[in-house]
Amino acid sequence: MLIDYKNVQVHQEDQMILNDVNFEASEGEFIYIIGKVGSGKSSFLKTLYCELDILKGEAEKAEVLGTNIIQIKRRHVPALRKQMGVIFQDFQLLHDRTVEKNLRFVLRATGCKRSEVRQRIDEVLKQVGMEEKKYKMPHELSGGEQQRIAIARAILNKPKLIIADEPTGNLDFVTAHKIVALLQDISKSGTTVIMSTHNMPLLDRFPGKVFRCKEGKFEDISDNYHEMIEVSEDFKN
């Protein structure tokens, strides 16, 4: 079990965002988090990488990659994050350096041996189909290409978990499908992928578990998400 949440409360400052969250994720699973804007998708994901704290008394259990994140000290958060990759909608690449230097910066920051840096960069760029873009600047890449580089950055340290917050939000239909296909391929290699999305056609094309955030609730709707999507306006916003 890579993630084990039992009766977790998610707060943003003093506001309750989600109540009684129960969630489990195992190795190699592909998981969607859906819901309308402001329903708590991003807040939930932020708790996984300790951007939002879960305080004592706000959960019966909250473990991520074997770490009790209720009791985690801030100085231990970087070590936990080294075991995961985080992908954002706006890519968050460093625009003053090439693709290669973006990836080199991450590897050096996480303590990769100097002798292994070039090989690992080449490996991840090949995995995401971007080996020919190694010396390009971010502004020379399309949105889809920048997102592929963001994925390459996320898998540099061979993470057990990838968290993707609306990774297709700024992409066209075809490019979005290519990005999710890539993420699903990564999950098949054993890395758990958890992504939030508004792009409902993806759920049929790339099956996975489906959880919904709505009105402070967090529920598994994997078995009946088709029916819920048809009758709800939440997925059209």
CSV table of N, CA and C in Angstrom, one decimal, residues 12-13 15 22 29 43 52 56 65 80-81 94 104 107 116 141-142:
chain,number,residue,atom,x,y,z
A,12,GLN,N,-8.0,24.1,4.1
A,12,GLN,CA,-7.2,25.1,3.4
A,12,GLN,C,-7.4,26.3,4.4
A,13,GLU,N,-6.3,26.6,5.1
A,13,GLU,CA,-6.3,27.6,6.2
A,13,GLU,C,-7.4,27.2,7.2
A,15,GLN,N,-10.7,26.7,6.5
A,15,GLN,CA,-11.8,26.2,5.8
A,15,GLN,C,-11.7,24.7,5.6
A,22,ASN,N,-11.4,8.7,2.6
A,22,ASN,CA,-10.9,7.4,2.7
A,22,ASN,C,-10.3,7.0,1.4
A,29,GLU,N,-1.1,1.5,-9.8
A,29,GLU,CA,-2.5,1.8,-10.1
A,29,GLU,C,-2.5,3.2,-10.9
A,43,SER,N,-6.4,20.5,-3.5
A,43,SER,CA,-6.1,20.4,-2.1
A,43,SER,C,-5.8,19.0,-1.6
A,52,LEU,N,0.0,20.8,1.8
A,52,LEU,CA,-1.0,21.1,2.8
A,52,LEU,C,-0.8,20.1,3.9
A,56,LYS,N,-2.6,16.6,13.6
A,56,LYS,CA,-3.1,15.6,14.5
A,56,LYS,C,-4.5,15.9,14.9
A,65,LEU,N,3.7,6.5,1.1
A,65,LEU,CA,5.0,5.9,0.9
A,65,LEU,C,5.6,5.4,2.2
A,80,LEU,N,10.8,12.6,1.5
A,80,LEU,CA,9.6,12.0,1.0
A,80,LEU,C,9.4,12.4,-0.5
A,81,ARG,N,9.5,13.6,-0.8
A,81,ARG,CA,9.2,14.1,-2.1
A,81,ARG,C,10.2,13.5,-3.2
A,94,LEU,N,12.0,25.8,-15.9
A,94,LEU,CA,12.9,26.9,-15.8
A,94,LEU,C,13.1,27.5,-17.2
A,104,ARG,N,19.0,18.4,-15.6
A,104,ARG,CA,20.3,18.4,-14.8
A,104,ARG,C,20.2,19.0,-13.5
A,107,LEU,N,18.4,16.7,-11.1
A,107,LEU,CA,19.2,15.5,-10.7
A,107,LEU,C,20.3,16.0,-9.7
A,116,GLU,N,26.3,9.8,-13.5
A,116,GLU,CA,25.1,9.1,-13.9
A,116,GLU,C,24.1,10.1,-14.5
A,141,LEU,N,9.3,25.1,-27.5
A,141,LEU,CA,8.5,23.8,-27.5
A,141,LEU,C,7.0,24.2,-27.4
A,142,SER,N,6.2,23.3,-28.0
A,142,SER,CA,4.7,23.4,-27.9
A,142,SER,C,4.3,23.0,-26.5
